[in-house]
Amino acid sequence: MMRQYELVERVANYIDTPNEALLNQAYVYAMQKHGEQKRASGDPYFSHPLEVAAILTDLHLDEETIAVALLHDTIEDTDATRREIDELFGERIGHLVEGLTKLKRLDLVTPQAKQAENLRRLLLAISDDIRVLLVKLSDRLHNMRTLGAMRPDKCKRIATETMEIYAPLAGRIGMQDLRDELEELSFKYINPEAYEAVIGHLEELAEKNKSLTIEISKNLETKLAEAGIKARVSSRQKKPYSVFRKMESKGLTFEQLSDIYGFRIIVNSEEDCYRALGFVHMEWAMVPGRFKDYISVPKQNDYQSLHTTVVGPARQRVELQIRTEQMHGVAEYGIAAHPTYKDGVDNVLESSAYESLRKTIEQLAEGDNPEEFLEHTKLELFLDQVFCFTPKGRIIALPKGATPVDFAYAVHTDIGNSCIGCKLNGKIMPVITELQNGDEVDIIRSAQQSPPAAWESVVATGKARSSIRRASRQAVRKQYSTLGARILERSFEKADKLYNSELLQAALPRLARETVDDVLAEVGRNEMPAENVILAIYPDFTSEDIKSEKGITAEDETGSEADRIPIRGINSDLPVTFSKDGGAVPGDNIVGLLLPGKGITIYPSQSKELARLKGDGAELLDVRWDIDEKNKERFPARIRILVDNKPGTLAMVADVIAQNDGNIQNLNMKVLVDEFMEMEIDIDVWGLTHLTQIIKQLSEKSITTKVDRITG
Ligand code: MN
């Protein structure tokens, strides 16, 4: 077991004048508290916190963190208390030890719901102070290294939890070595047969290629030196788990894997990285599509390097990573290697690796339910990423497959909610375009907009998905309650009764509903008759009191203009759709049809379909146009035109429509007899006047026999 002075010496290797008193006090306190306790292996229990502390000294962490590591199991496993630790070591250390104690009780491999809630608590504890995660990961690493002493079923459970939660978290904050070791150790327990098989193959291969790897390394080093670039070249074999994962994900056999070997070139400056790259590409053929520049665009966890693959001297593929010493440190130790870390822990909060972790946690705070969160987070921790830019040059990291909508939500929820379009690299593009590395994304916004529910299926991030779900749920509910309010106002007026929301509020118990909004939404959905609401407020009301029982159509003279529900268009605050196949345009007399759960469908009053539906006894609403002159929109209309069948006819018809500012959306034509042709054309128009003008212009042409408007 490591002695007290040995621990102090380890810290003194990287901190000039370490707080020896603190380290000694924590060492003695933890040793005394754990006393005669033994681990499953039979070792003294104190060897465990001591090893955890040692792992953290390898990561060059400060004395406080080392003390927390020594104390991390005392509250849970001994008679030590938070108060005692506060008194002896100060409140900050007490707080961290307590945080770790709580984490210890989390079981992350349980049925979904509980697991998600535990993960949420784990991440919240981490967001409090990143040192909790550093100690927790080291604790887990030591437990994994000594897992063999446990019962096999327990081993597998702990290994699964490590693989699914802790290894990705280590990767997320850039601690690649720690991640690799956690994965390799877990792999051995989760899938022992595969582990043995991969190890066997790798050893065989290493034996066979021993001289080759040395040759390539030397070759590279010499040639780079000749080119005036001082470099350290090392080779490494892929880890069994990463080999296995590649075989699984690409469906390859071991023999088909081409890049078991990688070489790392470490140089003195960023400039030398690019010079070395240029040299390597001149010397050997480069494999297309494999070059990645993580120096100018670092990974979310601060990782920097140039990656490339070339065809080596023996025609085999050689994977290369080129980086500086400092980048190498970040690649191995992640957050712990952050240069400002040693000046004080608060500085680490500025590292972007920690920032990315914070984002995961923010997203969790916004999630509606824990399962949803778990599903997305688990995926996102594993996915590859793309890096895009805001017009001001800020980098936004997103998972591969993300769209501009994801980007908008990653910048801010409000930007996502008001996104209506985007420019990619200066060009207007569909918002469903998959983002590529380096894209500059400019989000086009509109204040009145809420995101269409269908966007839920075009986004790749959990944050965007849950925000869209919430926003569209709210928008639809608001539309229905607005409609409900209109229906109630009208019904009360017809019944000649006073109505306001205070009266409705007072009648809620009789309707067995919680809020006024609940009632309005149900009426709007046609799930609660307006009459029920009248009865709840005026119990002696009888339906004979109603002026007219059914809704009044626009053809009737009874309803005054103000009584009618105003219809603005598709993007209104009401759940409105228009009849297909020749719908209504502003200027038409219109009628609304109320269908349960479907909102209002608008028909022109002359529609044949409407006559049929009226016959079936559908619920009709009197509605009127309420066009927003400032934000005019086009509406689809359909015409049928009978013209001469001769060359140039179609062009002439299209020309007339275009010259009159009509947009052709669809066109069907058929030849009736040799001389005549019939066309059905869907045109987007501003309103009835506009449509009438187009019809008039068309009928004046000599080729035209007849033009009719068609309504479905
Ligand atoms: Mn422990």
Coordinates of C-alpha atoms and ligand atoms in Angstrom, one line a residue, residues 45 48 72-73 104 139 143, ligand 1:
Y45 CA -10.5 -1.4 2.4
H48 CA -9.2 1.4 -2.5
H72 CA -15.0 9.4 -0.8
D73 CA -16.3 6.3 0.9
K104 CA -22.9 5.7 -4.9
D139 CA -13.3 5.3 -8.4
N143 CA -13.4 -0.9 -9.1
Ligands
MN1 MN -15.3 3.8 -3.9

